Amino acid sequence: MSSARAVVVGASHAGVQLVTSLRQEGWSGDIVLVGDESVLPYQRPPLSKAYLSGKCSLTELAIRSEGFYLKQGIERVDASVEEVDRSARQVLLSTGDGLSYDALALCTGARPRRLRTPGAELEGVHYLRRSSDVERIREDAIPGRNAVIVGGGYVGLETAASLRALGLDVTVLEAADRVLERVTAPEVSAFFTRIHQEEGVDVRTNASVEALVGDHRIREVVLAGGESVRADLVIIGIGIEPNTELAEAAGLVVDDGILIDAQARTSDPTIVAAGDCTSQDIPRYGRRIRLESVPSAVEQAKVAAATICGKDKEVAALPWFWSDQYDLKLQIAGLNTGYDDIVVSGGPTRDRDFTCYYLRKGEPIAADCVNRPRDFMATKRMLTQGTAVDMAALTAEVAV
Amino acid sequence: MAVVTFMSHDGEQHEAPLEEGSSLMQVATNNAIPGIDADCGGEAACGTCHVIVDPAWADKVGRSGPEEEEMLSMNPERQPTSRLSCQVKVCESWDGLTVQLPEFQM
Ligand SMILES: Cc1cc2nc3c(=O)[nH]c(=O)nc-3n(C[C@H](O)[C@H](O)[C@H](O)COP(=O)(O)OP(=O)(O)OC[C@H]3O[C@@H](n4cnc5c(N)ncnc54)[C@H](O)[C@@H]3O)c2cc1C
Ligand code: FES
């Protein structure tokens, strides 16, 4: 009998961790990692940070070296998976080949949400998700040019910082009344707005884009209300959509992400999924969430690999996230959804370091820490272990 | 070939070749060493690449910098020779280096 074969679709943070963990958990059969980006799998977060600002090469961003795949006996296939045939236990590749599987993992990730306004197809209008996107942006990012960023989320703000470093004039357009509206407290939004303004970025809120205008190439961005902003290039960062079409077509349950259980199994227990393409009940928060971060992609992938190997492991790690802008390192421990109070330590209106703790019914549930790694690690530990917090100590520091 | 040994907290040993210019974290992840998570990919942002350097090697490998200190200071498994392995650039002359892995990466 030929050895069992595990096929992993999508070769990024989730997929690469999954194949690694399969070997660590003792999978001795074949492993095939199918990815459609044609480059050695690389880390995505630096794309809007070090890679955009030209501080590192793609080779330096490899998640694992070429040699890793060879040594671990992991076959990488450069193709897109077009169909999953569950009854035949086979995937169909864009190359026309079929690939049979004994175990299948979907790690298809996400793609940028498209801006549906006229002119969004003009030359000079970019999205930022893949290394090839950044390479195109860099060709366009000539010092002195006007860059307009649509969307004041983390990716948009990081892109603004990187383009400032490259010497461009930068405008950020945010449709809500503050940047990072979806993810942080107003105090934290105000902090990032102040920093970007001090760094020379024109931050405009309540600015919704009506049209992108130019002949052939982008020239200006027209806002609702009629005002327009000159633009030599535009980068759109208005969120992501999970890549769920493959799963849906295969008849798996999808609801804003491929639905997975605590063991990362989809509605077909022989198929697992991990990463940005999934949606999962998170007991810690008592609801279903589609997380968009490397740590959760990695965590789910480890669990998925254990499940394939017949072991029982559950997603337990605390969600966390980070973002680099200028000299600021933001580290976020936990999710702040449902917070009813905050405690701020430090001076976000004047300094470049502070921590914003989020509380629900008096209990801390998350913290945004700017240039305060110690607070971050303390909060991560406290939330992970469920140790009681000394709110008096928190507030004492605040009073200083 | 120069080799580093990663010792898990329950005594399991894993060897990996030292590739000049790589970080110790990359050496670990490129060789599927269990117990190094490296969630942030080497940005000193996550603290999940903690190792404890054999004290005999501490001077050669070097001590933690201020940013690392901040990240390590809250760690209950922290030892005097603790490092974030992503912040350690390895040398081929370190053949025989041993580092201990903590029970939990946090
Ligand atoms: C600019 C930017 C900055 C970010 N910064 C941070 C950060 O600071 N911290 C953080 O935690 N997270 C950050 N993220 C988010 C993080 O990158 C994602 O959470 C992570 O990449 C998710 O990994 P994944 O493997 O689930 O999906 P993805 O990274 O989306 O990878 C999915 C892969 O599968 C491929 N694929 C999809 N369908 C198929 C198919 N049918 N056949 C073959 N291949 C397929 C895709 O092309 C892609 O290569 C950032 C993202 C971006 C874009
Ligand atoms: S890899 Fe994240 S701190 Fe070293």
XYZ file of C-alpha atoms and ligand atoms in Angstrom:
563
model
C 0.000 0.000 0.000
C 1.323 3.442 -0.809
C 1.766 5.806 2.121
C -0.981 8.166 3.220
C -0.961 11.657 1.742
C -1.861 14.930 3.428
C -2.657 17.824 1.107
C -2.534 21.379 2.427
C -4.099 24.117 0.283
C -2.580 27.587 0.715
C 1.090 28.142 1.495
C 1.333 30.986 3.953
C 1.377 31.296 7.748
C -1.341 28.705 8.400
C -0.281 26.254 5.678
C 3.406 26.328 6.549
C 2.746 25.853 10.265
C 0.377 23.021 9.447
C 2.942 21.055 7.443
C 5.564 21.693 10.136
C 3.263 20.499 12.896
C 2.227 17.435 10.885
C 5.835 16.253 10.973
C 6.240 17.212 14.620
C 3.088 15.266 15.502
C 4.461 12.226 13.720
C 2.754 12.173 10.298
C 5.053 9.875 8.346
C 3.179 9.859 5.046
C 3.507 12.241 2.133
C 2.842 15.938 2.609
C 1.988 18.179 -0.337
C 1.737 21.940 0.168
C -0.103 23.619 -2.703
C 0.247 27.392 -3.047
C -0.513 29.834 -5.829
C 1.958 32.642 -5.097
C 4.960 31.127 -6.937
C 7.466 32.226 -4.308
C 8.883 30.601 -1.207
C 6.227 31.179 1.502
C 7.020 34.455 3.251
C 5.835 36.422 6.254
C 2.991 38.738 5.417
C 3.069 41.305 8.276
C 6.353 42.925 7.166
C 4.844 43.665 3.732
C 3.416 46.999 4.884
C 6.348 47.603 7.240
C 9.979 46.669 6.538
C 9.378 45.285 3.030
C 7.484 48.320 1.739
C 10.052 50.699 3.177
C 12.817 48.689 1.502
C 14.508 47.531 4.698
C 14.539 43.852 3.824
C 14.387 41.449 0.902
C 11.759 38.797 0.262
C 14.366 36.088 0.896
C 14.857 37.403 4.413
C 11.114 37.081 4.976
C 10.904 33.361 4.206
C 8.835 31.623 6.896
C 11.058 28.550 6.459
C 14.134 28.048 4.304
C 14.049 26.063 1.050
C 16.101 23.407 2.849
C 13.402 22.954 5.476
C 10.926 21.555 2.952
C 13.557 19.238 1.507
C 14.686 17.932 4.881
C 11.143 17.419 6.135
C 10.066 15.706 2.933
C 7.414 18.281 2.121
C 6.583 18.657 -1.541
C 5.682 22.180 -2.618
C 3.408 22.487 -5.629
C 3.019 25.808 -7.397
C -0.611 25.773 -8.501
C -4.043 26.833 -7.509
C -6.545 24.288 -6.264
C -9.689 24.688 -8.345
C -11.927 22.058 -6.871
C -12.239 19.640 -3.986
C -13.951 16.387 -4.890
C -14.868 15.001 -1.494
C -16.342 11.729 -2.696
C -13.219 10.861 -4.687
C -10.948 12.405 -2.005
C -9.121 14.354 -4.633
C -8.293 17.994 -5.403
C -8.059 19.346 -8.934
C -5.166 21.665 -9.712
C -4.955 24.553 -12.175
C -2.286 22.524 -13.953
C -4.998 20.034 -14.899
C -3.653 17.357 -12.577
C -5.626 15.652 -9.870
C -4.116 14.987 -6.469
C -5.650 12.403 -4.191
C -5.589 12.889 -0.442
C -6.124 10.957 2.743
C -6.188 14.132 4.812
C -6.999 17.617 3.547
C -6.395 21.034 5.108
C -7.751 24.301 3.755
C -5.557 27.322 4.550
C -6.731 29.604 1.772
C -6.517 32.835 3.762
C -8.111 36.058 2.646
C -8.016 38.713 -0.043
C -8.476 42.478 0.154
C -12.012 43.794 0.034
C -12.403 45.660 -3.259
C -13.452 49.283 -3.395
C -16.628 49.415 -5.447
C -16.447 52.941 -6.775
C -15.904 54.155 -10.319
C -12.242 54.340 -11.278
C -11.046 51.634 -8.910
C -9.468 49.851 -11.894
C -7.245 52.794 -12.898
C -3.510 52.361 -13.108
C -1.805 53.448 -9.889
C -4.568 52.060 -7.680
C -3.236 49.310 -5.457
C -4.201 46.781 -2.823
C -1.725 45.326 -0.371
C -1.852 41.650 0.441
C 0.910 39.893 -1.486
C 4.602 40.506 -2.028
C 3.858 41.171 -5.701
C 1.474 43.980 -4.652
C 4.250 45.641 -2.677
C 6.669 45.331 -5.579
C 4.185 47.212 -7.773
C 3.586 49.851 -5.101
C 7.315 50.391 -4.722
C 7.680 51.085 -8.440
C 5.057 53.779 -8.007
C 6.360 55.162 -4.708
C 8.637 57.892 -5.977
C 9.697 60.515 -3.391
C 7.644 63.686 -3.578
C 4.611 61.986 -5.061
C 1.181 62.170 -3.459
C -0.036 58.902 -2.044
C -3.608 58.558 -0.905
C -4.496 55.714 1.425
C -8.105 54.675 1.588
C -8.834 53.174 4.997
C -7.392 54.039 8.385
C -6.959 50.519 9.759
C -3.653 48.951 10.793
C -2.558 48.111 7.263
C -3.464 51.611 6.039
C -1.630 53.351 8.861
C 1.448 51.157 8.541
C 1.487 51.864 4.833
C 1.244 55.598 5.558
C 4.254 55.392 7.876
C 6.310 53.383 5.376
C 5.515 55.751 2.499
C 6.439 58.777 4.644
C 9.776 57.065 5.294
C 10.204 56.788 1.517
C 9.633 60.545 1.166
C 6.110 60.667 -0.237
C 3.339 63.061 0.728
C 0.632 60.986 2.321
C -3.087 61.482 2.892
C -5.180 58.946 4.803
C -8.903 58.889 4.112
C -11.088 57.241 6.723
C -14.848 56.970 6.244
C -15.591 56.646 9.977
C -15.150 59.524 12.389
C -11.806 58.187 13.629
C -9.016 55.893 12.473
C -8.905 52.325 13.887
C -12.557 52.793 14.776
C -13.362 49.089 14.575
C -10.543 47.952 16.813
C -9.523 50.474 19.485
C -10.826 52.984 22.016
C -11.192 56.635 20.925
C -8.147 57.560 23.063
C -5.961 55.166 21.064
C -7.349 56.448 17.757
C -6.579 60.001 18.876
C -3.039 58.969 19.729
C -2.360 57.469 16.299
C -3.953 60.443 14.573
C -1.684 62.805 16.515
C 1.438 60.777 15.717
C 0.645 60.587 12.008
C -0.043 64.303 11.904
C 3.259 65.010 13.673
C 4.940 62.844 11.026
C 3.361 64.967 8.309
C 0.452 62.777 7.233
C -2.821 64.455 6.321
C -5.385 62.380 8.222
C -8.980 62.984 7.148
C -11.888 61.322 8.885
C -15.543 61.223 7.794
C -14.034 61.092 4.326
C -15.797 58.607 2.119
C -14.585 58.035 -1.383
C -17.044 58.663 -4.172
C -14.841 58.122 -7.203
C -11.290 57.658 -8.373
C -10.616 59.884 -11.332
C -8.012 59.924 -14.089
C -7.576 59.001 -17.726
C -5.879 55.667 -17.726
C -3.909 56.579 -14.590
C -5.209 57.824 -11.247
C -5.113 61.615 -10.837
C -7.472 62.437 -8.010
C -9.768 60.989 -5.412
C -13.196 62.583 -5.168
C -14.918 62.528 -1.801
C -18.592 62.548 -0.963
C -19.333 66.238 -0.673
C -17.379 67.024 -3.799
C -13.936 67.764 -2.390
C -11.045 66.139 -4.231
C -7.540 65.067 -3.257
C -4.647 64.892 -5.727
C -3.256 61.396 -6.033
C -0.315 59.930 -7.929
C -1.000 56.582 -6.364
C -3.758 55.128 -4.199
C -3.568 52.228 -1.790
C -6.802 50.699 -0.668
C -6.928 49.066 2.751
C -10.570 48.626 3.651
C -10.451 45.160 5.126
C -10.360 41.595 3.890
C -12.705 38.877 2.725
C -12.013 35.236 3.491
C -11.262 32.911 0.552
C -14.096 30.462 1.094
C -15.255 29.697 -2.457
C -13.383 26.405 -2.666
C -14.932 25.196 0.596
C -18.375 26.437 -0.356
C -18.296 24.712 -3.725
C -17.313 21.511 -1.927
C -20.430 21.823 0.220
C -18.712 22.709 3.507
C -20.528 25.037 5.901
C -19.347 28.618 5.436
C -20.557 31.610 7.393
C -18.214 34.582 7.041
C -15.368 32.048 7.021
C -15.122 28.280 6.837
C -16.782 27.079 10.010
C -14.444 25.023 12.210
C -14.852 23.406 15.613
C -12.428 23.468 18.550
C -10.278 20.809 16.821
C -10.189 22.825 13.575
C -12.497 20.355 11.788
C -14.835 21.691 9.118
C -18.388 20.365 8.725
C -16.711 17.394 6.986
C -14.717 15.845 9.841
C -12.099 14.535 7.405
C -11.232 18.087 6.310
C -9.578 20.641 8.613
C -9.070 24.367 8.052
C -6.943 27.081 9.672
C -6.106 30.756 9.437
C -7.798 33.850 8.018
C -10.284 31.750 6.009
C -11.915 30.281 9.128
C -14.561 31.251 11.613
C -14.596 29.585 15.008
C -16.378 29.649 18.355
C -13.944 31.102 20.860
C -15.019 30.022 24.364
C -13.024 32.863 25.946
C -15.287 35.368 24.202
C -18.435 33.263 24.062
C -19.024 33.831 20.375
C -17.921 32.983 16.856
C -15.065 35.050 15.507
C -13.062 35.212 12.299
C -9.619 36.176 13.522
C -7.203 37.867 11.152
C -3.753 37.417 12.601
C -0.611 35.341 12.343
C -0.684 34.046 15.933
C -4.200 32.658 15.518
C -3.399 31.200 12.088
C -0.417 29.437 13.666
C -2.399 28.260 16.678
C -5.245 26.867 14.576
C -2.754 25.168 12.255
C -1.095 23.369 15.162
C -4.471 22.131 16.350
C -5.479 21.092 12.818
C -2.274 19.065 12.410
C -2.856 17.326 15.734
C -6.406 16.490 14.629
C -5.129 14.966 11.367
C -2.726 12.846 13.423
C -5.565 11.630 15.621
C -4.550 13.640 18.678
C -6.755 15.858 20.732
C -5.712 19.475 21.061
C -7.831 22.595 21.370
C -7.271 26.171 20.369
C -6.525 27.866 23.653
C -3.985 30.619 23.113
C -4.903 34.205 23.797
C -5.415 36.184 20.586
C -2.822 38.887 20.200
C -1.573 41.247 17.487
C 1.113 43.802 16.773
C 1.682 46.779 14.498
C 4.772 48.897 13.767
C 4.496 52.517 12.707
C 7.503 54.884 12.749
C 9.312 54.247 16.048
C 6.139 52.896 17.631
C 5.593 49.280 18.439
C 1.981 48.559 19.264
C 1.321 45.202 20.893
C -2.215 44.114 21.621
C -3.049 41.356 24.079
C -6.552 39.865 23.916
C -9.640 41.117 22.094
C -11.437 44.152 23.452
C -14.895 43.268 22.075
C -17.608 44.117 24.546
C -15.479 46.368 26.776
C -17.356 48.859 28.933
C -14.475 50.764 30.481
C -10.832 51.605 29.899
C -7.894 52.520 32.100
C -5.063 54.437 30.482
C -1.571 54.333 31.901
C 0.792 56.996 30.577
C 0.219 60.095 28.481
C -1.187 59.268 25.043
C -1.884 62.921 24.337
C 1.787 63.934 24.668
C 4.116 60.910 24.845
C 4.987 58.078 22.499
C 4.343 55.297 24.974
C 1.271 54.309 26.964
C -1.023 51.387 27.679
C -4.775 51.304 27.314
C -6.396 48.503 29.341
C -9.877 47.379 28.325
C -12.259 46.165 31.019
C -15.606 44.411 31.030
C -17.570 44.412 34.281
C -14.402 45.438 36.085
C -12.306 42.590 34.632
C -9.473 43.326 32.223
C -9.990 41.624 28.848
C -7.371 43.244 26.619
C -4.668 45.900 26.399
C -3.189 48.078 23.655
C 0.447 48.699 24.593
C 2.491 51.272 22.694
C 6.253 51.008 23.229
C 5.526 49.163 26.448
C 6.547 45.541 25.924
C 6.573 44.957 29.657
C 2.890 45.872 29.995
C 2.142 43.693 26.983
C 3.859 40.640 28.410
C 2.307 41.204 31.828
C -1.186 41.469 30.331
C -0.684 38.484 28.051
C 0.404 36.423 31.016
C -2.383 37.651 33.232
C -5.081 36.970 30.614
C -3.609 33.607 29.628
C -3.328 32.298 33.162
C -6.446 34.004 34.413
C -4.495 35.399 37.359
C -6.279 38.072 39.310
C -5.271 41.604 38.518
C -4.430 44.194 40.997
C -6.560 47.030 39.686
C -5.265 49.218 42.513
C -1.751 48.818 41.160
C -2.963 49.663 37.656
C -4.682 52.796 38.804
C -1.840 53.760 41.117
C 0.451 53.911 38.120
C -2.137 55.945 36.253
C -2.265 58.491 39.023
C 1.477 59.229 38.715
C 29.360 20.981 10.463
C 28.800 23.165 13.505
C 25.806 22.077 15.532
C 23.582 23.557 18.223
C 21.521 21.425 20.598
C 18.080 22.470 21.769
C 17.132 20.763 25.012
C 13.432 20.578 25.788
C 12.298 21.115 29.345
C 11.788 17.356 29.794
C 15.264 16.553 28.539
C 14.590 15.702 24.886
C 17.455 16.811 22.624
C 17.271 18.137 19.071
C 20.311 19.084 17.034
C 20.439 21.588 14.199
C 23.246 22.889 11.980
C 24.425 26.424 12.731
C 24.064 28.504 9.606
C 26.186 31.640 9.793
C 24.107 34.793 9.586
C 20.793 33.191 10.530
C 19.148 33.948 13.819
C 18.986 31.176 16.376
C 15.194 31.315 15.969
C 15.547 30.682 12.214
C 17.902 27.791 12.898
C 15.206 26.296 15.112
C 12.238 26.867 12.809
C 14.132 25.779 9.686
C 14.823 22.486 11.419
C 11.340 21.921 12.851
C 12.564 22.117 16.444
C 9.461 21.835 18.642
C 9.042 24.411 21.376
C 9.963 27.565 19.444
C 6.809 29.244 18.200
C 8.192 32.521 16.824
C 4.734 33.969 16.215
C 6.035 37.380 15.147
C 8.682 36.041 12.792
C 11.590 37.711 14.557
C 10.361 41.201 15.382
C 10.960 40.850 19.121
C 7.223 41.439 19.452
C 5.884 38.129 20.753
C 8.341 36.573 23.185
C 7.567 33.055 21.911
C 11.158 32.250 20.900
C 12.581 32.235 24.438
C 15.679 30.101 25.053
C 18.004 29.778 28.025
C 21.627 29.734 26.944
C 24.007 27.314 28.670
C 25.767 29.637 31.157
C 29.158 28.451 29.869
C 28.224 29.954 26.487
C 26.549 33.121 27.717
C 29.488 35.445 27.075
C 30.081 34.134 23.567
C 26.426 34.331 22.607
C 25.963 37.693 24.283
C 23.434 39.062 26.750
C 19.958 40.345 26.086
C 19.516 43.931 24.951
C 17.151 46.472 26.557
C 14.164 45.676 24.317
C 14.587 41.952 24.947
C 14.864 42.612 28.662
C 11.474 44.306 28.628
C 9.932 41.330 26.862
C 11.595 38.769 29.132
C 11.198 40.496 32.459
C 7.632 39.288 33.025
C 8.437 35.692 32.126
C 8.185 33.270 35.066
C 10.692 30.872 33.441
C 13.228 33.600 32.897
C 16.847 32.790 33.806
C 19.929 35.043 33.933
C 21.021 33.764 30.505
C 17.584 33.950 28.856
C 17.453 35.313 25.315
C 14.892 35.852 22.594
C 16.411 33.538 20.016
C 15.295 35.790 17.132
C 17.690 38.426 18.460
C 20.720 36.093 18.414
C 22.729 35.952 15.177
C 24.594 32.659 15.157
C 28.237 31.965 14.240
C 29.618 28.772 12.792
C 32.289 28.899 15.468
C 29.673 28.079 18.106
C 29.828 24.323 17.512
C 28.573 22.493 20.612
C 26.325 25.297 21.838
C 23.457 24.084 24.018
C 20.317 26.005 24.802
C 17.426 25.010 27.014
C 13.803 25.533 26.015
C 11.275 26.707 28.584
C 8.245 24.577 29.419
C 5.905 27.185 27.956
C 6.394 29.886 25.380
C 4.283 32.825 26.428
C 0.041 44.243 4.948
C -0.365 43.288 6.021
C 0.114 43.478 7.323
C -0.250 42.601 8.333
N 0.265 42.782 9.586
C -0.001 41.871 10.559
C 0.599 41.993 11.853
O 1.342 42.930 12.142
N 0.333 41.026 12.768
C -0.478 39.962 12.483
O -0.670 39.108 13.338
N -1.069 39.829 11.280
C -0.850 40.766 10.317
N -1.444 40.629 9.077
C -2.400 39.525 8.870
C -1.676 38.226 8.576
O -0.792 38.412 7.516
C -2.675 37.137 8.272
O -3.471 36.929 9.411
C -1.983 35.826 7.897
O -1.237 35.986 6.737
C -2.997 34.697 7.741
O -2.362 33.573 7.228
P -3.139 32.483 6.376
O -2.131 31.449 6.020
O -4.369 32.101 7.083
O -3.676 33.236 5.080
P -2.922 34.065 3.911
O -1.717 34.717 4.460
O -3.964 34.902 3.287
O -2.450 32.951 2.909
C -3.300 32.151 2.135
C -2.500 31.624 0.970
O -3.269 30.680 0.265
C -3.214 30.950 -1.122
N -4.417 30.381 -1.743
C -5.696 30.787 -1.584
N -6.541 30.006 -2.299
C -5.771 29.059 -2.893
C -6.066 27.977 -3.772
N -7.309 27.681 -4.142
N -5.034 27.232 -4.227
C -3.757 27.503 -3.848
N -3.431 28.511 -3.024
C -4.421 29.291 -2.551
C -3.122 32.448 -1.169
O -2.641 32.919 -2.395
C -2.133 32.696 -0.027
O -0.821 32.525 -0.450
C -1.114 41.509 8.045
C -1.599 41.332 6.744
C -1.233 42.206 5.740
C -1.757 41.994 4.347
S 10.117 35.560 17.189
Fe 8.769 36.893 18.229
S 10.048 37.665 19.790
Fe 11.365 36.347 18.720
